[in-house]
Amino acid sequence: MNEIWVHVGTTSNAARLELKSVSGRSGLGVMQLRFQVEASCRNGASAQRPMWFEGKLSALDLGSSSGYLGRLVVESSPVTLHSLAATTTFELVVDLDHRQLQIIEEHRTGALKFNLEVTGTAMREGNLERIGVGSIEYEVNQSNWAAILEQMQYRRLLLVELDAPDPIRSAEFTAALDYYRDAEKQYIKHEWRLTVEALRQTLAALVGRKADDEDETADVTAAAKALRKESMNMAVGYPARAEQVRLALKFMCDLGAHPEVAGTEKHNAYSALLMVGGLLHSWQPVKPHITARPSAENIEVTQATPAAIA
């Protein structure tokens, strides 16, 4: 049962607190977990007596990373039960930062379990006195946790903690970013192969292609050789070099397209998310440039695009 009992003075079980649900909310630099609690009066000792609740929240089953997350507070205090059998609802709130959520995501293996330790005080004849409460364990299943992360807008930051890039750069970039967000959703669901498949689509969409348009080892090798040769005659900047990174990452992520490949594990999906996220953050389309040959009579214009390099 998701409940704890409040003991007031010498009266046991004077009120009951039942944890109903948990939700998330985003803020300025912080995010919140919000636990909705229903309080019910079970003895006259808790009626007409303002109560203040607080406590601490811990995460369980995260291996060596299990432990204290933050301080629980009631957003609207005090909590007052006006009569016997009366009920009211309130929220216990804890502030979290992005790093805490990232640690949780790195170590959870499915559902997420919390421990809430609640303490309190009550007003009696103009004086505050401690009241006994207790602790409760509450498990959030994987699908609900994914929804909470979305409520906290956790996916609006890439997993390398870079600001999400502006999607309004080009139609190709907008499509690529949509695929990347799908990859993050698959990662949260622990779908490692589907994460890498979505990243494969991301990398192809960056240059306006479909994922199956470029999946040959020879393409990667030929493009690298061509750019290496070109760099001997002229300066090759970051955009052209980043295109080689895109091709190499696309070749890596092509493994995610094959359902028979069972070797895609969590660390593969995580490292691919980091690398593709970093590439998206600084991506610039390769601009056309002019390559001058030694003979002044023979000047050729070439495009530094994947098609021309290949």
PDB file of C-alpha atoms in Angstrom:
ATOM      1  CA  MET A   1       0.000   0.000   0.000  1.00  0.00           C
ATOM      2  CA  ASN A   2       1.212   3.497  -0.844  1.00  0.00           C
ATOM      3  CA  GLU A   3       0.304   4.924   2.550  1.00  0.00           C
ATOM      4  CA  ILE A   4       1.786   6.188   5.792  1.00  0.00           C
ATOM      5  CA  TRP A   5       0.094   7.060   9.073  1.00  0.00           C
ATOM      6  CA  VAL A   6       0.352  10.247  11.114  1.00  0.00           C
ATOM      7  CA  HIS A   7       0.663   9.950  14.894  1.00  0.00           C
ATOM      8  CA  VAL A   8      -0.391  13.020  16.868  1.00  0.00           C
ATOM      9  CA  GLY A   9       0.713  13.092  20.507  1.00  0.00           C
ATOM     10  CA  THR A  10      -0.301   9.786  22.083  1.00  0.00           C
ATOM     11  CA  THR A  11      -2.855   9.070  19.361  1.00  0.00           C
ATOM     12  CA  SER A  12      -1.710   6.556  16.773  1.00  0.00           C
ATOM     13  CA  ASN A  13      -3.155   6.512  13.260  1.00  0.00           C
ATOM     14  CA  ALA A  14      -4.730   9.936  13.696  1.00  0.00           C
ATOM     15  CA  ALA A  15      -4.531  10.621   9.955  1.00  0.00           C
ATOM     16  CA  ARG A  16      -3.592   8.724   6.840  1.00  0.00           C
ATOM     17  CA  LEU A  17      -1.463   9.950   3.944  1.00  0.00           C
ATOM     18  CA  GLU A  18      -1.900   8.053   0.670  1.00  0.00           C
ATOM     19  CA  LEU A  19       0.443   8.655  -2.251  1.00  0.00           C
ATOM     20  CA  LYS A  20      -1.737   8.856  -5.363  1.00  0.00           C
ATOM     21  CA  SER A  21       0.536   9.758  -8.264  1.00  0.00           C
ATOM     22  CA  VAL A  22       3.738  11.474  -9.353  1.00  0.00           C
ATOM     23  CA  SER A  23       4.275  14.003 -12.133  1.00  0.00           C
ATOM     24  CA  GLY A  24       6.997  16.307 -13.420  1.00  0.00           C
ATOM     25  CA  ARG A  25       7.389  19.999 -14.146  1.00  0.00           C
ATOM     26  CA  SER A  26      10.115  22.064 -15.777  1.00  0.00           C
ATOM     27  CA  GLY A  27      11.538  25.252 -14.331  1.00  0.00           C
ATOM     28  CA  LEU A  28      14.345  27.737 -14.867  1.00  0.00           C
ATOM     29  CA  GLY A  29      17.459  25.594 -14.595  1.00  0.00           C
ATOM     30  CA  VAL A  30      15.722  23.037 -12.378  1.00  0.00           C
ATOM     31  CA  MET A  31      13.025  20.422 -12.718  1.00  0.00           C
ATOM     32  CA  GLN A  32      10.531  19.129 -10.185  1.00  0.00           C
ATOM     33  CA  LEU A  33       9.094  15.816  -9.138  1.00  0.00           C
ATOM     34  CA  ARG A  34       5.636  16.334  -7.652  1.00  0.00           C
ATOM     35  CA  PHE A  35       4.065  13.631  -5.484  1.00  0.00           C
ATOM     36  CA  GLN A  36       0.310  14.030  -5.055  1.00  0.00           C
ATOM     37  CA  VAL A  37      -0.842  12.930  -1.599  1.00  0.00           C
ATOM     38  CA  GLU A  38      -4.351  12.523  -0.201  1.00  0.00           C
ATOM     39  CA  ALA A  39      -4.692  13.177   3.547  1.00  0.00           C
ATOM     40  CA  SER A  40      -7.687  11.819   5.459  1.00  0.00           C
ATOM     41  CA  CYS A  41      -8.692  12.431   9.078  1.00  0.00           C
ATOM     42  CA  ARG A  42      -9.068   9.161  11.008  1.00  0.00           C
ATOM     43  CA  ASN A  43      -9.255  10.499  14.569  1.00  0.00           C
ATOM     44  CA  GLY A  44     -10.409  13.725  16.165  1.00  0.00           C
ATOM     45  CA  ALA A  45      -6.839  14.348  17.339  1.00  0.00           C
ATOM     46  CA  SER A  46      -5.915  15.450  13.800  1.00  0.00           C
ATOM     47  CA  ALA A  47      -9.059  17.482  13.084  1.00  0.00           C
ATOM     48  CA  GLN A  48      -8.888  21.298  13.018  1.00  0.00           C
ATOM     49  CA  ARG A  49      -5.134  21.090  13.534  1.00  0.00           C
ATOM     50  CA  PRO A  50      -2.871  22.712  10.896  1.00  0.00           C
ATOM     51  CA  MET A  51      -0.037  20.361   9.915  1.00  0.00           C
ATOM     52  CA  TRP A  52       3.215  21.048   8.066  1.00  0.00           C
ATOM     53  CA  PHE A  53       4.974  18.210   6.255  1.00  0.00           C
ATOM     54  CA  GLU A  54       8.493  17.920   4.862  1.00  0.00           C
ATOM     55  CA  GLY A  55      11.065  15.215   4.323  1.00  0.00           C
ATOM     56  CA  LYS A  56      13.654  13.843   1.933  1.00  0.00           C
ATOM     57  CA  LEU A  57      13.548  11.832  -1.270  1.00  0.00           C
ATOM     58  CA  SER A  58      15.943   9.035  -2.190  1.00  0.00           C
ATOM     59  CA  ALA A  59      16.311   6.914  -5.322  1.00  0.00           C
ATOM     60  CA  LEU A  60      16.617   3.144  -4.923  1.00  0.00           C
ATOM     61  CA  ASP A  61      17.945   0.263  -7.037  1.00  0.00           C
ATOM     62  CA  LEU A  62      20.500   2.374  -8.933  1.00  0.00           C
ATOM     63  CA  GLY A  63      23.517   0.456  -7.682  1.00  0.00           C
ATOM     64  CA  SER A  64      26.238   2.647  -6.223  1.00  0.00           C
ATOM     65  CA  SER A  65      24.337   5.747  -7.398  1.00  0.00           C
ATOM     66  CA  SER A  66      21.333   5.062  -5.148  1.00  0.00           C
ATOM     67  CA  GLY A  67      20.743   7.629  -2.437  1.00  0.00           C
ATOM     68  CA  TYR A  68      19.561  11.087  -1.507  1.00  0.00           C
ATOM     69  CA  LEU A  69      18.009  13.220  -4.254  1.00  0.00           C
ATOM     70  CA  GLY A  70      16.612  16.263  -2.485  1.00  0.00           C
ATOM     71  CA  ARG A  71      14.377  17.830   0.149  1.00  0.00           C
ATOM     72  CA  LEU A  72      10.622  17.317   0.016  1.00  0.00           C
ATOM     73  CA  VAL A  73       8.431  20.297   0.810  1.00  0.00           C
ATOM     74  CA  VAL A  74       4.694  20.944   0.668  1.00  0.00           C
ATOM     75  CA  GLU A  75       3.959  23.570  -1.941  1.00  0.00           C
ATOM     76  CA  SER A  76       0.923  24.952  -0.076  1.00  0.00           C
ATOM     77  CA  SER A  77       1.121  24.752   3.717  1.00  0.00           C
ATOM     78  CA  PRO A  78      -0.366  24.082   6.140  1.00  0.00           C
ATOM     79  CA  VAL A  79      -2.492  21.002   5.528  1.00  0.00           C
ATOM     80  CA  THR A  80      -5.721  21.155   7.542  1.00  0.00           C
ATOM     81  CA  LEU A  81      -8.357  18.457   7.998  1.00  0.00           C
ATOM     82  CA  HIS A  82     -11.430  20.333   9.174  1.00  0.00           C
ATOM     83  CA  SER A  83     -13.502  17.432  10.514  1.00  0.00           C
ATOM     84  CA  LEU A  84     -13.483  13.720  11.211  1.00  0.00           C
ATOM     85  CA  ALA A  85     -13.371  11.721   7.956  1.00  0.00           C
ATOM     86  CA  ALA A  86     -12.464  14.863   5.983  1.00  0.00           C
ATOM     87  CA  THR A  87      -9.967  14.529   3.130  1.00  0.00           C
ATOM     88  CA  THR A  88      -7.727  16.965   1.307  1.00  0.00           C
ATOM     89  CA  THR A  89      -4.925  16.711  -1.250  1.00  0.00           C
ATOM     90  CA  PHE A  90      -1.512  18.344  -1.340  1.00  0.00           C
ATOM     91  CA  GLU A  91       1.764  17.910  -3.222  1.00  0.00           C
ATOM     92  CA  LEU A  92       5.191  17.030  -1.892  1.00  0.00           C
ATOM     93  CA  VAL A  93       7.699  18.658  -4.255  1.00  0.00           C
ATOM     94  CA  VAL A  94      11.432  18.123  -4.784  1.00  0.00           C
ATOM     95  CA  ASP A  95      13.744  20.125  -7.074  1.00  0.00           C
ATOM     96  CA  LEU A  96      16.186  18.219  -9.297  1.00  0.00           C
ATOM     97  CA  ASP A  97      18.821  19.297 -11.780  1.00  0.00           C
ATOM     98  CA  HIS A  98      19.735  17.853 -15.176  1.00  0.00           C
ATOM     99  CA  ARG A  99      22.814  16.065 -13.844  1.00  0.00           C
ATOM    100  CA  GLN A 100      20.745  14.097 -11.311  1.00  0.00           C
ATOM    101  CA  LEU A 101      18.351  12.973 -14.036  1.00  0.00           C
ATOM    102  CA  GLN A 102      21.220  11.999 -16.284  1.00  0.00           C
ATOM    103  CA  ILE A 103      22.703   9.819 -13.519  1.00  0.00           C
ATOM    104  CA  ILE A 104      19.316   8.169 -13.022  1.00  0.00           C
ATOM    105  CA  GLU A 105      19.055   7.470 -16.753  1.00  0.00           C
ATOM    106  CA  GLU A 106      22.560   6.009 -16.849  1.00  0.00           C
ATOM    107  CA  HIS A 107      21.880   3.548 -14.028  1.00  0.00           C
ATOM    108  CA  ARG A 108      18.203   2.571 -14.013  1.00  0.00           C
ATOM    109  CA  THR A 109      17.324  -0.763 -15.624  1.00  0.00           C
ATOM    110  CA  GLY A 110      13.571  -0.271 -16.045  1.00  0.00           C
ATOM    111  CA  ALA A 111      11.140   0.955 -13.421  1.00  0.00           C
ATOM    112  CA  LEU A 112      12.345   3.548 -10.918  1.00  0.00           C
ATOM    113  CA  LYS A 113      11.788   3.221  -7.171  1.00  0.00           C
ATOM    114  CA  PHE A 114      11.735   6.131  -4.712  1.00  0.00           C
ATOM    115  CA  ASN A 115      11.771   6.282  -0.939  1.00  0.00           C
ATOM    116  CA  LEU A 116       9.977   9.221   0.701  1.00  0.00           C
ATOM    117  CA  GLU A 117      10.819   9.911   4.347  1.00  0.00           C
ATOM    118  CA  VAL A 118       8.206  12.304   5.743  1.00  0.00           C
ATOM    119  CA  THR A 119       8.278  14.256   9.006  1.00  0.00           C
ATOM    120  CA  GLY A 120       5.940  16.926  10.295  1.00  0.00           C
ATOM    121  CA  THR A 121       4.754  19.389  12.888  1.00  0.00           C
ATOM    122  CA  ALA A 122       1.256  20.369  14.034  1.00  0.00           C
ATOM    123  CA  MET A 123      -0.227  23.339  15.832  1.00  0.00           C
ATOM    124  CA  ARG A 124      -1.655  22.609  19.285  1.00  0.00           C
ATOM    125  CA  GLU A 125      -2.934  25.355  21.569  1.00  0.00           C
ATOM    126  CA  GLY A 126      -0.764  27.923  19.843  1.00  0.00           C
ATOM    127  CA  ASN A 127       2.391  25.816  19.991  1.00  0.00           C
ATOM    128  CA  LEU A 128       4.122  23.668  17.406  1.00  0.00           C
ATOM    129  CA  GLU A 129       4.797  20.053  18.268  1.00  0.00           C
ATOM    130  CA  ARG A 130       6.443  17.258  16.332  1.00  0.00           C
ATOM    131  CA  ILE A 131       4.170  14.593  14.889  1.00  0.00           C
ATOM    132  CA  GLY A 132       5.198  11.128  13.848  1.00  0.00           C
ATOM    133  CA  VAL A 133       4.890  10.228  10.192  1.00  0.00           C
ATOM    134  CA  GLY A 134       7.081   7.650   8.443  1.00  0.00           C
ATOM    135  CA  SER A 135       8.424   6.524   5.083  1.00  0.00           C
ATOM    136  CA  ILE A 136       7.010   4.976   1.953  1.00  0.00           C
ATOM    137  CA  GLU A 137       8.474   3.301  -1.128  1.00  0.00           C
ATOM    138  CA  TYR A 138       6.885   4.178  -4.441  1.00  0.00           C
ATOM    139  CA  GLU A 139       7.662   2.606  -7.808  1.00  0.00           C
ATOM    140  CA  VAL A 140       7.198   4.412 -11.117  1.00  0.00           C
ATOM    141  CA  ASN A 141       6.987   2.038 -14.071  1.00  0.00           C
ATOM    142  CA  GLN A 142       9.055   2.649 -17.167  1.00  0.00           C
ATOM    143  CA  SER A 143       6.287   4.089 -19.374  1.00  0.00           C
ATOM    144  CA  ASN A 144       5.150   6.526 -16.663  1.00  0.00           C
ATOM    145  CA  TRP A 145       8.742   7.580 -16.022  1.00  0.00           C
ATOM    146  CA  ALA A 146       9.191   8.330 -19.733  1.00  0.00           C
ATOM    147  CA  ALA A 147       6.095  10.566 -19.560  1.00  0.00           C
ATOM    148  CA  ILE A 148       7.465  12.339 -16.455  1.00  0.00           C
ATOM    149  CA  LEU A 149      10.772  13.040 -18.217  1.00  0.00           C
ATOM    150  CA  GLU A 150       8.809  14.616 -21.046  1.00  0.00           C
ATOM    151  CA  GLN A 151       6.814  16.741 -18.565  1.00  0.00           C
ATOM    152  CA  MET A 152      10.119  17.967 -17.125  1.00  0.00           C
ATOM    153  CA  GLN A 153      11.306  18.702 -20.695  1.00  0.00           C
ATOM    154  CA  TYR A 154      14.391  16.609 -20.098  1.00  0.00           C
ATOM    155  CA  ARG A 155      14.602  15.737 -23.817  1.00  0.00           C
ATOM    156  CA  ARG A 156      14.968  19.402 -24.763  1.00  0.00           C
ATOM    157  CA  LEU A 157      18.606  19.135 -23.729  1.00  0.00           C
ATOM    158  CA  LEU A 158      20.855  16.744 -25.576  1.00  0.00           C
ATOM    159  CA  LEU A 159      22.408  14.089 -23.359  1.00  0.00           C
ATOM    160  CA  VAL A 160      25.778  15.858 -23.529  1.00  0.00           C
ATOM    161  CA  GLU A 161      24.110  18.818 -21.812  1.00  0.00           C
ATOM    162  CA  LEU A 162      24.333  21.122 -24.823  1.00  0.00           C
ATOM    163  CA  ASP A 163      21.487  23.478 -25.585  1.00  0.00           C
ATOM    164  CA  ALA A 164      19.261  21.885 -28.203  1.00  0.00           C
ATOM    165  CA  PRO A 165      20.135  23.463 -31.582  1.00  0.00           C
ATOM    166  CA  ASP A 166      17.717  25.761 -33.356  1.00  0.00           C
ATOM    167  CA  PRO A 167      15.710  23.578 -35.747  1.00  0.00           C
ATOM    168  CA  ILE A 168      15.011  26.468 -38.146  1.00  0.00           C
ATOM    169  CA  ARG A 169      18.279  26.203 -40.050  1.00  0.00           C
ATOM    170  CA  SER A 170      16.972  24.231 -43.021  1.00  0.00           C
ATOM    171  CA  ALA A 171      14.303  21.685 -43.863  1.00  0.00           C
ATOM    172  CA  GLU A 172      16.974  18.969 -43.772  1.00  0.00           C
ATOM    173  CA  PHE A 173      18.163  19.991 -40.312  1.00  0.00           C
ATOM    174  CA  THR A 174      14.595  20.113 -38.965  1.00  0.00           C
ATOM    175  CA  ALA A 175      13.989  16.553 -40.184  1.00  0.00           C
ATOM    176  CA  ALA A 176      17.295  15.394 -38.693  1.00  0.00           C
ATOM    177  CA  LEU A 177      16.455  16.904 -35.312  1.00  0.00           C
ATOM    178  CA  ASP A 178      13.057  15.161 -35.324  1.00  0.00           C
ATOM    179  CA  TYR A 179      14.806  11.828 -35.867  1.00  0.00           C
ATOM    180  CA  TYR A 180      17.239  12.634 -33.063  1.00  0.00           C
ATOM    181  CA  ARG A 181      14.365  13.315 -30.662  1.00  0.00           C
ATOM    182  CA  ASP A 182      12.872   9.962 -31.643  1.00  0.00           C
ATOM    183  CA  ALA A 183      16.238   8.372 -30.834  1.00  0.00           C
ATOM    184  CA  GLU A 184      16.097   9.925 -27.355  1.00  0.00           C
ATOM    185  CA  LYS A 185      12.595   8.513 -26.862  1.00  0.00           C
ATOM    186  CA  GLN A 186      13.787   5.041 -27.875  1.00  0.00           C
ATOM    187  CA  TYR A 187      16.744   5.371 -25.501  1.00  0.00           C
ATOM    188  CA  ILE A 188      14.434   6.221 -22.596  1.00  0.00           C
ATOM    189  CA  LYS A 189      12.410   3.087 -23.469  1.00  0.00           C
ATOM    190  CA  HIS A 190      15.641   1.020 -23.406  1.00  0.00           C
ATOM    191  CA  GLU A 191      15.248   0.154 -27.097  1.00  0.00           C
ATOM    192  CA  TRP A 192      18.954   0.193 -27.891  1.00  0.00           C
ATOM    193  CA  ARG A 193      18.783  -1.021 -31.506  1.00  0.00           C
ATOM    194  CA  LEU A 194      15.907   1.314 -32.372  1.00  0.00           C
ATOM    195  CA  THR A 195      17.898   4.180 -30.823  1.00  0.00           C
ATOM    196  CA  VAL A 196      20.782   3.549 -33.211  1.00  0.00           C
ATOM    197  CA  GLU A 197      18.389   3.096 -36.160  1.00  0.00           C
ATOM    198  CA  ALA A 198      16.831   6.518 -35.458  1.00  0.00           C
ATOM    199  CA  LEU A 199      20.338   8.039 -35.315  1.00  0.00           C
ATOM    200  CA  ARG A 200      21.054   6.436 -38.700  1.00  0.00           C
ATOM    201  CA  GLN A 201      18.031   8.271 -40.083  1.00  0.00           C
ATOM    202  CA  THR A 202      19.239  11.487 -38.387  1.00  0.00           C
ATOM    203  CA  LEU A 203      22.601  11.404 -40.125  1.00  0.00           C
ATOM    204  CA  ALA A 204      21.107  10.740 -43.559  1.00  0.00           C
ATOM    205  CA  ALA A 205      18.456  13.458 -43.142  1.00  0.00           C
ATOM    206  CA  LEU A 206      21.171  16.054 -42.477  1.00  0.00           C
ATOM    207  CA  VAL A 207      22.087  15.967 -46.175  1.00  0.00           C
ATOM    208  CA  GLY A 208      18.558  15.371 -47.466  1.00  0.00           C
ATOM    209  CA  ARG A 209      18.957  11.645 -48.035  1.00  0.00           C
ATOM    210  CA  LYS A 210      17.288   8.428 -46.975  1.00  0.00           C
ATOM    211  CA  ALA A 211      19.218   6.115 -44.694  1.00  0.00           C
ATOM    212  CA  ASP A 212      19.575   3.388 -47.349  1.00  0.00           C
ATOM    213  CA  ASP A 213      21.061   5.820 -49.896  1.00  0.00           C
ATOM    214  CA  GLU A 214      24.536   5.510 -48.385  1.00  0.00           C
ATOM    215  CA  ASP A 215      25.396   2.261 -46.661  1.00  0.00           C
ATOM    216  CA  GLU A 216      28.471   0.976 -48.461  1.00  0.00           C
ATOM    217  CA  THR A 217      31.878   0.685 -46.834  1.00  0.00           C
ATOM    218  CA  ALA A 218      33.477   1.767 -50.109  1.00  0.00           C
ATOM    219  CA  ASP A 219      31.628   5.100 -49.973  1.00  0.00           C
ATOM    220  CA  VAL A 220      33.199   6.007 -46.634  1.00  0.00           C
ATOM    221  CA  THR A 221      36.667   4.975 -47.790  1.00  0.00           C
ATOM    222  CA  ALA A 222      36.411   6.816 -51.112  1.00  0.00           C
ATOM    223  CA  ALA A 223      35.148  10.016 -49.507  1.00  0.00           C
ATOM    224  CA  ALA A 224      37.979  10.040 -46.954  1.00  0.00           C
ATOM    225  CA  LYS A 225      40.603   9.485 -49.650  1.00  0.00           C
ATOM    226  CA  ALA A 226      39.159  12.221 -51.844  1.00  0.00           C
ATOM    227  CA  LEU A 227      39.155  14.777 -49.035  1.00  0.00           C
ATOM    228  CA  ARG A 228      42.681  13.805 -48.010  1.00  0.00           C
ATOM    229  CA  LYS A 229      43.889  14.397 -51.549  1.00  0.00           C
ATOM    230  CA  GLU A 230      42.031  17.686 -51.747  1.00  0.00           C
ATOM    231  CA  SER A 231      43.565  18.897 -48.461  1.00  0.00           C
ATOM    232  CA  MET A 232      47.027  18.690 -50.026  1.00  0.00           C
ATOM    233  CA  ASN A 233      46.147  21.474 -52.468  1.00  0.00           C
ATOM    234  CA  MET A 234      43.918  23.748 -50.413  1.00  0.00           C
ATOM    235  CA  ALA A 235      42.698  24.463 -46.889  1.00  0.00           C
ATOM    236  CA  VAL A 236      39.827  22.222 -45.824  1.00  0.00           C
ATOM    237  CA  GLY A 237      37.699  23.729 -43.055  1.00  0.00           C
ATOM    238  CA  TYR A 238      35.502  22.286 -40.334  1.00  0.00           C
ATOM    239  CA  PRO A 239      32.292  21.797 -42.393  1.00  0.00           C
ATOM    240  CA  ALA A 240      34.004  19.521 -44.927  1.00  0.00           C
ATOM    241  CA  ARG A 241      35.750  17.580 -42.169  1.00  0.00           C
ATOM    242  CA  ALA A 242      32.487  17.305 -40.225  1.00  0.00           C
ATOM    243  CA  GLU A 243      30.952  15.684 -43.322  1.00  0.00           C
ATOM    244  CA  GLN A 244      33.537  12.919 -42.977  1.00  0.00           C
ATOM    245  CA  VAL A 245      32.507  12.493 -39.343  1.00  0.00           C
ATOM    246  CA  ARG A 246      28.877  12.265 -40.452  1.00  0.00           C
ATOM    247  CA  LEU A 247      29.713   9.547 -42.976  1.00  0.00           C
ATOM    248  CA  ALA A 248      31.729   7.579 -40.420  1.00  0.00           C
ATOM    249  CA  LEU A 249      28.973   7.870 -37.792  1.00  0.00           C
ATOM    250  CA  LYS A 250      26.398   6.838 -40.395  1.00  0.00           C
ATOM    251  CA  PHE A 251      28.509   3.755 -41.176  1.00  0.00           C
ATOM    252  CA  MET A 252      28.646   2.957 -37.453  1.00  0.00           C
ATOM    253  CA  CYS A 253      24.890   3.387 -37.005  1.00  0.00           C
ATOM    254  CA  ASP A 254      24.069   1.254 -40.059  1.00  0.00           C
ATOM    255  CA  LEU A 255      24.417  -1.737 -37.724  1.00  0.00           C
ATOM    256  CA  GLY A 256      21.205  -0.604 -36.071  1.00  0.00           C
ATOM    257  CA  ALA A 257      19.294  -1.222 -39.299  1.00  0.00           C
ATOM    258  CA  HIS A 258      19.712  -5.009 -39.088  1.00  0.00           C
ATOM    259  CA  PRO A 259      17.297  -6.774 -36.697  1.00  0.00           C
ATOM    260  CA  GLU A 260      19.490  -9.878 -36.737  1.00  0.00           C
ATOM    261  CA  VAL A 261      22.339  -7.947 -35.114  1.00  0.00           C
ATOM    262  CA  ALA A 262      21.812  -8.549 -31.395  1.00  0.00           C
ATOM    263  CA  GLY A 263      25.014  -6.791 -30.364  1.00  0.00           C
ATOM    264  CA  THR A 264      23.553  -3.299 -29.918  1.00  0.00           C
ATOM    265  CA  GLU A 265      23.787  -2.683 -26.177  1.00  0.00           C
ATOM    266  CA  LYS A 266      23.150   0.288 -23.928  1.00  0.00           C
ATOM    267  CA  HIS A 267      26.698   1.654 -24.136  1.00  0.00           C
ATOM    268  CA  ASN A 268      26.561   1.502 -27.950  1.00  0.00           C
ATOM    269  CA  ALA A 269      23.336   3.518 -28.054  1.00  0.00           C
ATOM    270  CA  TYR A 270      24.595   5.980 -25.435  1.00  0.00           C
ATOM    271  CA  SER A 271      27.910   6.688 -27.182  1.00  0.00           C
ATOM    272  CA  ALA A 272      26.135   7.087 -30.528  1.00  0.00           C
ATOM    273  CA  LEU A 273      23.707   9.589 -28.968  1.00  0.00           C
ATOM    274  CA  LEU A 274      26.612  11.600 -27.584  1.00  0.00           C
ATOM    275  CA  MET A 275      28.529  11.710 -30.845  1.00  0.00           C
ATOM    276  CA  VAL A 276      25.550  12.480 -33.079  1.00  0.00           C
ATOM    277  CA  GLY A 277      24.328  15.094 -30.587  1.00  0.00           C
ATOM    278  CA  GLY A 278      27.698  16.832 -30.706  1.00  0.00           C
ATOM    279  CA  LEU A 279      27.689  16.790 -34.504  1.00  0.00           C
ATOM    280  CA  LEU A 280      24.188  18.292 -34.620  1.00  0.00           C
ATOM    281  CA  HIS A 281      25.212  21.058 -32.250  1.00  0.00           C
ATOM    282  CA  SER A 282      27.861  22.450 -34.620  1.00  0.00           C
ATOM    283  CA  TRP A 283      26.608  21.199 -37.992  1.00  0.00           C
ATOM    284  CA  GLN A 284      27.018  23.466 -40.993  1.00  0.00           C
ATOM    285  CA  PRO A 285      26.190  22.368 -44.533  1.00  0.00           C
ATOM    286  CA  VAL A 286      29.229  22.025 -46.773  1.00  0.00           C
ATOM    287  CA  LYS A 287      29.418  25.102 -49.015  1.00  0.00           C
ATOM    288  CA  PRO A 288      30.491  24.988 -52.684  1.00  0.00           C
ATOM    289  CA  HIS A 289      34.070  26.050 -53.294  1.00  0.00           C
ATOM    290  CA  ILE A 290      36.424  26.465 -56.237  1.00  0.00           C
ATOM    291  CA  THR A 291      39.449  24.224 -56.631  1.00  0.00           C
ATOM    292  CA  ALA A 292      42.175  25.807 -58.787  1.00  0.00           C
ATOM    293  CA  ARG A 293      44.365  23.409 -60.737  1.00  0.00           C
ATOM    294  CA  PRO A 294      48.033  24.261 -61.428  1.00  0.00           C
ATOM    295  CA  SER A 295      47.270  25.144 -65.055  1.00  0.00           C
ATOM    296  CA  ALA A 296      45.715  28.606 -65.321  1.00  0.00           C
ATOM    297  CA  GLU A 297      44.044  27.531 -68.538  1.00  0.00           C
ATOM    298  CA  ASN A 298      42.133  24.733 -66.859  1.00  0.00           C
ATOM    299  CA  ILE A 299      40.007  25.838 -63.898  1.00  0.00           C
ATOM    300  CA  GLU A 300      37.377  23.389 -62.718  1.00  0.00           C
ATOM    301  CA  VAL A 301      34.520  24.083 -60.285  1.00  0.00           C
ATOM    302  CA  THR A 302      33.766  21.188 -57.923  1.00  0.00           C
ATOM    303  CA  GLN A 303      31.163  20.730 -55.196  1.00  0.00           C
ATOM    304  CA  ALA A 304      32.362  19.436 -51.807  1.00  0.00           C
ATOM    305  CA  THR A 305      29.255  17.328 -51.352  1.00  0.00           C
ATOM    306  CA  PRO A 306      28.943  13.622 -50.648  1.00  0.00           C
ATOM    307  CA  ALA A 307      27.956  12.982 -54.300  1.00  0.00           C
ATOM    308  CA  ALA A 308      30.969  14.864 -55.669  1.00  0.00           C
ATOM    309  CA  ILE A 309      33.394  13.341 -53.164  1.00  0.00           C
ATOM    310  CA  ALA A 310      32.180   9.846 -54.014  1.00  0.00           C
TER     311      ALA A 310
END
